[in-house]
């Protein structure tokens, strides 16, 4: 009887379908049970639909139209995010969104985006290392970046170069901006 009530975990591929959004039928039927989703080679600009996938652990969104300004809802269960070959240009903006929305992220791949300098897109070795240090310092649970495991030495150097993560900086700045002036007596 316990088997009958146990919900399945689904792996879903919506790749190569020229989509701009996930179908409401798919979300209604399988959303709460999807743990892996591949939406590669589509035209997604927005990821707000992820709020309907509470168990999602892995999202592959390669070759879409995602930018640095992409909207990502809170995804506490998301551990793997691939956004290779999208339109991400501003690294700090994108990583701030990912850090806030995906606190348990362990694997991130964003190769062939302008924000991720490498030999693939004209970046040099120093730019690539600085990119890695910045991302590693901003995502404390990250274990793999662009298919390369993060070493303890690399993590230590990242925290030395970027001692204040972008998440803490952003919270501090927004807290300062949103303070109301004290009423004078």
XYZ file of N, CA, C and O in Angstrom:
740
model
N 0.821 -1.192 0.000
C 0.000 0.000 0.000
C 0.868 1.259 0.000
O 0.552 2.224 -0.677
N 1.976 1.231 0.720
C 2.866 2.382 0.737
C 3.433 2.645 -0.656
O 3.653 3.772 -1.038
N 3.649 1.577 -1.416
C 4.161 1.727 -2.780
C 3.181 2.495 -3.658
O 3.577 3.302 -4.479
N 1.914 2.254 -3.497
C 0.897 2.889 -4.333
C 0.823 4.392 -4.081
O 0.530 5.155 -4.993
N 1.101 4.814 -2.864
C 1.014 6.243 -2.560
C 2.334 6.977 -2.794
O 2.375 8.188 -2.739
N 3.404 6.225 -3.041
C 4.707 6.849 -3.261
C 4.715 7.555 -4.616
O 4.361 6.965 -5.635
N 5.118 8.828 -4.618
C 5.181 9.583 -5.868
C 6.471 9.259 -6.607
O 7.509 9.082 -6.005
N 6.359 9.239 -7.938
C 7.532 8.998 -8.763
C 8.325 10.277 -8.933
O 7.803 11.375 -8.798
N 9.587 10.087 -9.236
C 10.442 11.201 -9.610
C 10.676 11.096 -11.107
O 11.077 10.048 -11.601
N 10.436 12.180 -11.824
C 10.510 12.143 -13.274
C 11.715 12.896 -13.814
O 12.104 13.929 -13.285
N 12.263 12.338 -14.893
C 13.286 12.981 -15.702
C 12.586 13.372 -16.989
O 12.041 12.524 -17.689
N 12.596 14.659 -17.310
C 11.837 15.159 -18.457
C 12.764 15.895 -19.415
O 13.584 16.708 -18.993
N 12.605 15.605 -20.706
C 13.342 16.343 -21.725
C 12.356 17.078 -22.623
O 11.474 16.465 -23.222
N 12.537 18.385 -22.683
C 11.774 19.237 -23.596
C 12.758 19.936 -24.545
O 12.492 21.017 -25.049
N 13.891 19.279 -24.780
C 14.941 19.827 -25.623
C 14.539 19.797 -27.095
O 13.735 18.953 -27.513
N 15.102 20.732 -27.854
C 14.929 20.804 -29.311
C 13.469 20.956 -29.737
O 13.042 20.376 -30.722
N 12.691 21.726 -29.010
C 11.268 21.876 -29.349
C 10.880 23.309 -29.681
O 9.702 23.607 -29.802
N 11.850 24.217 -29.784
C 11.588 25.610 -30.141
C 10.641 26.290 -29.140
O 9.825 27.123 -29.523
N 10.763 25.929 -27.867
C 9.866 26.445 -26.830
C 10.357 27.770 -26.253
O 11.557 28.021 -26.183
N 9.411 28.575 -25.802
C 9.728 29.799 -25.053
C 9.256 29.666 -23.605
O 9.616 30.478 -22.759
N 8.428 28.672 -23.343
C 7.956 28.400 -21.978
C 7.585 26.933 -21.864
O 7.365 26.253 -22.859
N 7.527 26.463 -20.638
C 7.131 25.086 -20.365
C 5.611 25.002 -20.407
O 4.927 25.899 -19.914
N 5.087 23.951 -20.993
C 3.631 23.845 -21.133
C 2.943 23.714 -19.771
O 3.435 23.038 -18.870
N 1.809 24.368 -19.649
C 1.053 24.313 -18.387
C 0.543 22.899 -18.128
O 0.410 22.490 -16.977
N 0.277 22.134 -19.188
C -0.158 20.736 -19.021
C 0.959 19.900 -18.391
O 0.709 19.095 -17.503
N 2.182 20.103 -18.864
C 3.312 19.368 -18.315
C 3.517 19.733 -16.850
O 3.696 18.862 -15.999
N 3.451 21.012 -16.549
C 3.630 21.470 -15.167
C 2.524 20.912 -14.273
O 2.799 20.410 -13.180
N 1.283 20.965 -14.744
C 0.156 20.467 -13.942
C 0.258 18.960 -13.709
O -0.029 18.474 -12.614
N 0.669 18.222 -14.736
C 0.720 16.759 -14.631
C 1.939 16.242 -13.879
O 1.836 15.285 -13.124
N 3.094 16.855 -14.118
C 4.336 16.289 -13.588
C 5.163 17.242 -12.727
O 6.105 16.813 -12.069
N 4.852 18.531 -12.744
C 5.664 19.541 -12.059
C 6.154 19.169 -10.672
O 7.355 19.225 -10.405
N 5.265 18.764 -9.772
C 5.703 18.447 -8.411
C 6.634 17.235 -8.311
O 7.261 17.030 -7.284
N 6.740 16.446 -9.393
C 7.557 15.227 -9.356
C 8.783 15.281 -10.257
O 9.543 14.319 -10.318
N 8.996 16.372 -10.969
C 10.154 16.464 -11.866
C 11.409 16.744 -11.051
O 11.473 17.716 -10.303
N 12.416 15.871 -11.199
C 13.688 16.068 -10.514
C 14.806 16.444 -11.486
O 15.800 17.057 -11.081
N 14.653 16.089 -12.762
C 15.632 16.445 -13.783
C 14.884 16.981 -14.992
O 13.930 16.354 -15.458
N 15.344 18.133 -15.506
C 14.683 18.750 -16.652
C 15.727 19.247 -17.632
O 16.670 19.948 -17.257
N 15.550 18.887 -18.902
C 16.421 19.363 -19.978
C 15.579 20.210 -20.926
O 14.641 19.698 -21.548
N 15.909 21.498 -21.012
C 15.202 22.413 -21.921
C 16.182 22.996 -22.948
O 15.981 24.087 -23.460
N 17.232 22.260 -23.240
C 18.267 22.738 -24.154
C 17.736 22.966 -25.563
O 16.766 22.347 -25.984
N 18.419 23.866 -26.278
C 18.119 24.174 -27.676
C 16.675 24.630 -27.865
O 15.941 24.120 -28.697
N 16.298 25.599 -27.056
C 14.991 26.233 -27.157
C 15.188 27.743 -27.174
O 16.280 28.214 -27.510
N 14.156 28.489 -26.800
C 14.224 29.955 -26.806
C 13.786 30.546 -25.469
O 13.203 31.613 -25.415
N 14.078 29.843 -24.385
C 13.707 30.332 -23.056
C 14.485 31.597 -22.720
O 15.696 31.663 -22.909
N 13.768 32.607 -22.197
C 14.374 33.846 -21.709
C 14.163 33.974 -20.205
O 14.764 34.813 -19.559
N 13.273 33.171 -19.677
C 12.797 33.310 -18.310
C 12.729 31.928 -17.656
O 12.377 30.950 -18.305
N 13.028 31.871 -16.375
C 12.970 30.593 -15.649
C 11.990 30.644 -14.479
O 12.059 29.824 -13.574
N 11.074 31.580 -14.502
C 10.120 31.695 -13.388
C 9.260 30.446 -13.210
O 8.768 30.187 -12.119
N 9.099 29.662 -14.254
C 8.308 28.427 -14.156
C 8.906 27.446 -13.159
O 8.230 26.525 -12.693
N 10.163 27.635 -12.789
C 10.809 26.720 -11.840
C 10.114 26.698 -10.485
O 10.232 25.720 -9.751
N 9.369 27.737 -10.163
C 8.639 27.750 -8.892
C 7.602 26.633 -8.839
O 7.169 26.245 -7.758
N 7.232 26.098 -9.997
C 6.250 25.000 -10.064
C 6.919 23.630 -9.986
O 6.234 22.613 -10.089
N 8.248 23.605 -9.832
C 8.997 22.340 -9.812
C 9.778 22.229 -8.498
O 11.007 22.325 -8.483
N 9.093 22.008 -7.392
C 9.736 22.068 -6.072
C 10.793 21.000 -5.817
O 11.650 21.186 -4.957
N 10.767 19.885 -6.549
C 11.732 18.804 -6.321
C 12.892 18.833 -7.318
O 13.762 17.969 -7.277
N 12.913 19.827 -8.195
C 13.917 19.865 -9.255
C 15.328 19.918 -8.676
O 15.656 20.791 -7.894
N 16.156 18.953 -9.090
C 17.549 18.890 -8.651
C 18.518 19.273 -9.771
O 19.603 19.757 -9.505
N 18.100 19.052 -11.022
C 19.000 19.284 -12.147
C 18.262 19.968 -13.295
O 17.231 19.486 -13.748
N 18.829 21.091 -13.769
C 18.277 21.809 -14.911
C 19.373 22.013 -15.943
O 20.416 22.600 -15.651
N 19.126 21.517 -17.148
C 20.017 21.744 -18.272
C 19.288 22.695 -19.211
O 18.247 22.351 -19.763
N 19.831 23.908 -19.339
C 19.204 24.958 -20.151
C 20.207 25.518 -21.157
O 20.262 26.719 -21.402
N 21.006 24.645 -21.739
C 22.007 25.062 -22.716
C 21.337 25.563 -23.989
O 20.240 25.115 -24.349
N 22.009 26.474 -24.693
C 21.548 26.978 -25.996
C 20.128 27.535 -25.939
O 19.247 27.098 -26.671
N 19.911 28.499 -25.064
C 18.640 29.213 -24.984
C 18.917 30.701 -25.134
O 19.972 31.082 -25.639
N 18.004 31.540 -24.703
C 18.159 32.995 -24.803
C 18.242 33.631 -23.419
O 17.795 34.762 -23.232
N 18.788 32.908 -22.456
C 18.912 33.417 -21.097
C 19.978 34.509 -21.042
O 21.035 34.378 -21.658
N 19.679 35.578 -20.294
C 20.619 36.687 -20.151
C 21.004 36.845 -18.685
O 20.501 36.126 -17.816
N 21.825 37.820 -18.421
C 22.236 38.129 -17.047
C 21.053 38.548 -16.185
O 21.093 38.450 -14.970
N 19.990 39.032 -16.811
C 18.807 39.531 -16.100
C 17.723 38.470 -15.927
O 16.599 38.803 -15.569
N 18.043 37.216 -16.168
C 17.053 36.139 -16.070
C 16.422 36.118 -14.674
O 17.083 36.365 -13.673
N 15.142 35.844 -14.635
C 14.415 35.726 -13.371
C 14.434 34.253 -12.959
O 14.007 33.385 -13.718
N 14.932 34.004 -11.753
C 14.985 32.643 -11.215
C 14.333 32.677 -9.837
O 14.816 33.379 -8.948
N 13.255 31.921 -9.643
C 12.646 31.887 -8.310
C 13.514 31.082 -7.341
O 14.479 30.440 -7.761
N 13.158 31.096 -6.079
C 13.902 30.323 -5.085
C 13.785 28.836 -5.414
O 12.672 28.309 -5.553
N 14.920 28.175 -5.568
C 14.969 26.743 -5.913
C 15.879 26.035 -4.915
O 17.041 25.744 -5.215
N 15.360 25.769 -3.744
C 16.164 25.186 -2.664
C 16.714 23.810 -3.005
O 17.795 23.440 -2.533
N 16.028 23.039 -3.831
C 16.495 21.685 -4.136
C 17.418 21.615 -5.353
O 18.033 20.582 -5.598
N 17.564 22.705 -6.098
C 18.392 22.682 -7.305
C 19.872 22.540 -6.952
O 20.421 23.348 -6.204
N 20.512 21.490 -7.484
C 21.919 21.218 -7.221
C 22.781 21.345 -8.471
O 23.984 21.556 -8.364
N 22.167 21.187 -9.650
C 22.905 21.239 -10.910
C 22.234 22.214 -11.858
O 21.025 22.115 -12.099
N 23.023 23.143 -12.403
C 22.508 24.119 -13.359
C 23.497 24.270 -14.500
O 24.646 24.657 -14.290
N 23.038 23.944 -15.697
C 23.833 24.131 -16.913
C 23.169 25.215 -17.735
O 21.997 25.082 -18.108
N 23.909 26.258 -18.031
C 23.420 27.362 -18.866
C 24.456 27.694 -19.944
O 24.696 28.847 -20.273
N 25.077 26.673 -20.498
C 26.099 26.857 -21.519
C 25.503 27.478 -22.777
O 24.360 27.208 -23.128
N 26.272 28.287 -23.444
C 25.902 28.941 -24.695
C 24.543 29.637 -24.636
O 23.640 29.344 -25.408
N 24.453 30.578 -23.708
C 23.295 31.456 -23.632
C 23.786 32.870 -23.922
O 24.788 33.043 -24.628
N 23.112 33.866 -23.399
C 23.460 35.268 -23.667
C 23.813 36.013 -22.382
O 23.455 37.160 -22.203
N 24.517 35.322 -21.500
C 24.867 35.873 -20.192
C 26.141 36.703 -20.346
O 27.196 36.172 -20.694
N 26.032 38.017 -20.089
C 27.157 38.929 -20.285
C 27.685 39.526 -18.982
O 28.866 39.816 -18.880
N 26.825 39.723 -17.996
C 27.225 40.370 -16.749
C 27.337 39.302 -15.656
O 26.333 38.849 -15.110
N 28.571 38.922 -15.343
C 28.795 37.832 -14.399
C 28.273 38.155 -13.003
O 27.574 37.331 -12.410
N 28.578 39.328 -12.469
C 28.170 39.627 -11.090
C 26.657 39.652 -10.943
O 26.117 39.152 -9.952
N 25.953 40.179 -11.920
C 24.494 40.215 -11.866
C 23.909 38.797 -11.917
O 23.052 38.433 -11.115
N 24.400 37.993 -12.840
C 23.896 36.625 -12.976
C 24.207 35.796 -11.730
O 23.334 35.108 -11.194
N 25.431 35.866 -11.246
C 25.821 35.063 -10.080
C 25.084 35.520 -8.825
O 24.723 34.702 -7.976
N 24.799 36.806 -8.698
C 24.011 37.285 -7.555
C 22.624 36.650 -7.571
O 22.107 36.234 -6.535
N 22.029 36.563 -8.741
C 20.710 35.928 -8.874
C 20.782 34.450 -8.526
O 19.958 33.931 -7.774
N 21.786 33.770 -9.054
C 21.950 32.334 -8.782
C 22.215 32.106 -7.296
O 21.626 31.210 -6.690
N 23.073 32.908 -6.695
C 23.397 32.745 -5.271
C 22.156 32.902 -4.396
O 21.952 32.161 -3.439
N 21.326 33.871 -4.730
C 20.118 34.128 -3.951
C 19.053 33.044 -4.192
O 18.392 32.599 -3.260
N 18.922 32.610 -5.425
C 17.829 31.697 -5.799
C 18.159 30.223 -5.637
O 17.259 29.405 -5.479
N 19.426 29.878 -5.707
C 19.839 28.467 -5.690
C 20.901 28.240 -4.617
O 22.073 27.985 -4.921
N 20.528 28.318 -3.351
C 21.510 28.265 -2.264
C 22.243 26.936 -2.117
O 23.296 26.886 -1.489
N 21.711 25.868 -2.694
C 22.334 24.554 -2.541
C 22.993 24.049 -3.825
O 23.248 22.854 -3.963
N 23.287 24.964 -4.728
C 23.879 24.593 -6.003
C 25.270 23.983 -5.808
O 26.110 24.558 -5.111
N 25.487 22.823 -6.421
C 26.769 22.125 -6.323
C 27.520 22.111 -7.650
O 28.739 22.051 -7.672
N 26.766 22.133 -8.748
C 27.373 22.053 -10.078
C 26.816 23.173 -10.940
O 25.594 23.304 -11.079
N 27.707 23.979 -11.514
C 27.310 25.059 -12.409
C 28.193 25.006 -13.645
O 29.414 24.895 -13.537
N 27.564 25.092 -14.807
C 28.327 25.185 -16.046
C 27.747 26.311 -16.876
O 26.551 26.319 -17.177
N 28.606 27.272 -17.230
C 28.159 28.402 -18.045
C 29.152 28.726 -19.161
O 29.356 29.867 -19.528
N 29.738 27.668 -19.711
C 30.716 27.848 -20.781
C 30.085 28.485 -22.017
O 28.894 28.366 -22.262
N 30.934 29.158 -22.757
C 30.564 29.827 -24.001
C 29.515 30.918 -23.800
O 28.676 31.155 -24.656
N 29.558 31.565 -22.652
C 28.826 32.796 -22.391
C 29.871 33.895 -22.279
O 30.976 33.650 -21.781
N 29.538 35.085 -22.685
C 30.485 36.193 -22.603
C 30.964 36.421 -21.171
O 32.107 36.788 -20.932
N 30.101 36.176 -20.202
C 30.440 36.395 -18.788
C 31.408 35.351 -18.238
O 31.928 35.514 -17.143
N 31.636 34.291 -18.990
C 32.516 33.206 -18.553
C 33.720 33.118 -19.483
O 33.766 32.279 -20.378
N 34.715 33.992 -19.305
C 35.849 34.013 -20.226
C 36.631 32.705 -20.208
O 36.879 32.137 -19.143
N 36.968 32.237 -21.392
C 37.778 31.026 -21.542
C 38.397 31.042 -22.933
O 38.158 31.948 -23.722
N 39.146 30.014 -23.226
C 39.747 29.907 -24.555
C 38.674 29.742 -25.628
O 38.888 30.056 -26.784
N 37.494 29.257 -25.253
C 36.397 29.070 -26.205
C 35.888 30.387 -26.779
O 35.386 30.434 -27.875
N 35.957 31.463 -25.984
C 35.376 32.732 -26.438
C 36.363 33.897 -26.403
O 35.969 35.039 -26.235
N 37.643 33.599 -26.537
C 38.643 34.660 -26.638
C 39.232 35.135 -25.330
O 40.047 36.056 -25.325
N 38.841 34.539 -24.216
C 39.394 34.937 -22.927
C 40.779 34.348 -22.721
O 41.115 33.318 -23.310
N 41.574 34.989 -21.875
C 42.898 34.441 -21.579
C 42.851 33.678 -20.248
O 41.835 33.667 -19.547
N 43.970 33.066 -19.909
C 44.039 32.222 -18.721
C 43.734 33.013 -17.444
O 43.000 32.532 -16.576
N 44.275 34.223 -17.316
C 44.048 35.026 -16.112
C 42.573 35.404 -15.963
O 42.023 35.369 -14.865
N 41.921 35.774 -17.057
C 40.488 36.090 -17.011
C 39.686 34.870 -16.573
O 38.758 34.974 -15.774
N 40.055 33.709 -17.103
C 39.375 32.464 -16.754
C 39.529 32.157 -15.262
O 38.558 31.827 -14.583
N 40.754 32.294 -14.734
C 40.980 32.025 -13.312
C 40.207 33.013 -12.437
O 39.604 32.630 -11.440
N 40.209 34.293 -12.820
C 39.490 35.301 -12.047
C 37.989 35.014 -12.054
O 37.319 35.141 -11.020
N 37.465 34.622 -13.197
C 36.052 34.222 -13.307
C 35.763 33.084 -12.332
O 34.799 33.120 -11.565
N 36.607 32.070 -12.343
C 36.396 30.928 -11.441
C 36.447 31.363 -9.980
O 35.590 30.973 -9.188
N 37.426 32.179 -9.613
C 37.540 32.619 -8.221
C 36.301 33.394 -7.781
O 35.791 33.203 -6.683
N 35.817 34.267 -8.652
C 34.649 35.070 -8.307
C 33.421 34.171 -8.083
O 32.709 34.305 -7.091
N 33.188 33.244 -9.010
C 32.022 32.355 -8.898
C 32.150 31.470 -7.658
O 31.194 31.324 -6.892
N 33.307 30.898 -7.443
C 33.532 30.012 -6.298
C 33.298 30.761 -4.985
O 32.668 30.236 -4.066
N 33.774 31.991 -4.895
C 33.596 32.759 -3.658
C 32.140 33.151 -3.426
O 31.721 33.356 -2.293
N 31.360 33.236 -4.490
C 29.960 33.665 -4.379
C 28.981 32.523 -4.129
O 27.867 32.765 -3.666
N 29.378 31.305 -4.454
C 28.500 30.135 -4.301
C 29.173 29.135 -3.369
O 29.913 28.248 -3.812
N 28.930 29.244 -2.079
C 29.683 28.470 -1.084
C 29.553 26.949 -1.174
O 30.456 26.246 -0.737
N 28.476 26.429 -1.742
C 28.300 24.976 -1.821
C 28.766 24.386 -3.139
O 28.668 23.175 -3.359
N 29.274 25.225 -4.038
C 29.683 24.773 -5.363
C 30.853 23.801 -5.268
O 31.819 24.047 -4.552
N 30.751 22.692 -5.995
C 31.800 21.668 -6.024
C 32.441 21.538 -7.402
O 33.596 21.147 -7.516
N 31.644 21.840 -8.451
C 32.119 21.712 -9.828
C 31.697 22.956 -10.597
O 30.537 23.358 -10.544
N 32.657 23.553 -11.311
C 32.375 24.703 -12.168
C 32.895 24.391 -13.566
O 34.081 24.090 -13.737
N 31.999 24.454 -14.541
C 32.364 24.188 -15.938
C 33.106 22.863 -16.092
O 34.169 22.783 -16.713
N 32.562 21.822 -15.532
C 33.063 20.453 -15.649
C 34.405 20.225 -14.968
O 35.051 19.216 -15.183
N 34.840 21.173 -14.154
C 36.111 21.037 -13.450
C 35.865 21.109 -11.945
O 35.309 22.093 -11.455
N 36.273 20.063 -11.235
C 36.096 20.015 -9.792
C 36.876 21.147 -9.127
O 37.978 21.467 -9.542
N 36.283 21.741 -8.115
C 36.911 22.833 -7.367
C 37.793 22.220 -6.289
O 37.320 21.437 -5.462
N 39.056 22.572 -6.307
C 39.989 22.032 -5.320
C 39.953 22.872 -4.042
O 39.557 24.043 -4.082
N 40.384 22.299 -2.917
C 40.451 23.091 -1.681
C 41.368 24.313 -1.831
O 41.072 25.385 -1.306
N 42.459 24.154 -2.583
C 43.382 25.272 -2.807
C 42.702 26.381 -3.616
O 42.869 27.565 -3.319
N 41.938 25.986 -4.615
C 41.234 26.967 -5.442
C 40.179 27.711 -4.621
O 40.033 28.932 -4.728
N 39.469 26.984 -3.772
C 38.459 27.615 -2.910
C 39.122 28.596 -1.933
O 38.630 29.706 -1.725
N 40.239 28.197 -1.372
C 40.961 29.053 -0.445
C 41.429 30.335 -1.139
O 41.283 31.437 -0.602
N 41.972 30.204 -2.339
C 42.431 31.372 -3.097
C 41.252 32.266 -3.480
O 41.345 33.487 -3.428
N 40.134 31.664 -3.848
C 38.936 32.436 -4.209
C 38.468 33.278 -3.028
O 38.135 34.452 -3.190
N 38.463 32.691 -1.842
C 38.020 33.424 -0.652
C 39.039 34.478 -0.220
O 38.678 35.475 0.392
N 40.303 34.265 -0.558
C 41.334 35.272 -0.267
C 41.154 36.481 -1.190
O 41.190 37.621 -0.747
N 40.897 36.219 -2.476
C 40.768 37.302 -3.459
C 39.436 38.035 -3.310
O 39.358 39.248 -3.429
N 38.367 37.273 -3.073
C 37.018 37.837 -2.918
C 36.493 37.469 -1.533
O 35.628 36.602 -1.405
N 36.988 38.115 -0.474
C 36.613 37.716 0.890
C 35.158 37.968 1.257
O 34.613 37.307 2.122
N 34.520 38.920 0.626
C 33.111 39.188 0.906
C 32.315 38.726 -0.293
O 32.461 39.250 -1.389
N 31.491 37.715 -0.079
C 30.727 37.177 -1.199
C 29.712 38.196 -1.691
O 29.280 39.079 -0.955
N 29.319 38.053 -2.909
C 28.362 38.977 -3.530
C 27.016 38.934 -2.807
O 26.319 39.929 -2.736
N 26.652 37.782 -2.259
C 25.374 37.663 -1.565
C 25.359 38.583 -0.348
O 24.413 39.335 -0.148
N 26.422 38.552 0.448
C 26.464 39.408 1.625
C 26.540 40.879 1.246
O 25.915 41.710 1.863
N 27.299 41.193 0.220
C 27.418 42.578 -0.233
C 26.063 43.104 -0.680
O 25.654 44.189 -0.322
N 25.350 42.319 -1.439
C 24.057 42.739 -1.964
C 23.051 42.931 -0.822
O 22.302 43.881 -0.819
N 23.039 42.032 0.146
C 22.119 42.184 1.276
C 22.423 43.467 2.028
O 21.536 44.200 2.405
N 23.705 43.734 2.236
C 24.097 44.932 2.967
C 23.651 46.179 2.206
O 23.038 47.064 2.767
N 23.937 46.217 0.914
C 23.575 47.396 0.128
C 22.069 47.603 0.094
O 21.589 48.702 0.243
N 21.321 46.517 -0.115
C 19.871 46.689 -0.196
C 19.307 47.088 1.159
O 18.365 47.855 1.248
N 19.908 46.602 2.243
C 19.462 46.991 3.574
C 19.688 48.472 3.815
O 18.864 49.157 4.399
N 20.817 49.011 3.331
C 21.112 50.434 3.491
C 20.127 51.281 2.685
O 19.641 52.275 3.166
N 19.840 50.862 1.480
C 18.961 51.620 0.605
C 17.525 51.644 1.108
O 16.822 52.612 0.934
N 17.099 50.560 1.708
C 15.696 50.441 2.088
C 15.389 50.967 3.489
O 14.262 50.902 3.932
N 16.395 51.471 4.180
C 16.152 52.001 5.514
C 15.354 53.280 5.426
O 15.617 54.145 4.602
N 14.379 53.390 6.317
C 13.587 54.610 6.367
C 14.266 55.580 7.315
O 14.792 55.180 8.347
N 14.245 56.855 6.985
C 14.869 57.828 7.914
C 14.097 57.849 9.220
O 12.872 57.669 9.260
N 14.838 58.066 10.304
C 14.203 58.137 11.616
C 13.384 59.410 11.703
O 13.807 60.463 11.220
N 12.251 59.271 12.331
C 11.394 60.446 12.509
C 12.025 61.334 13.566
O 12.481 60.868 14.610
N 12.048 62.632 13.297
C 12.637 63.538 14.288
C 11.567 63.945 15.285
O 10.404 64.125 14.942
N 11.978 64.108 16.538
C 11.011 64.446 17.582
C 10.879 65.918 17.767
O 11.663 66.722 17.597
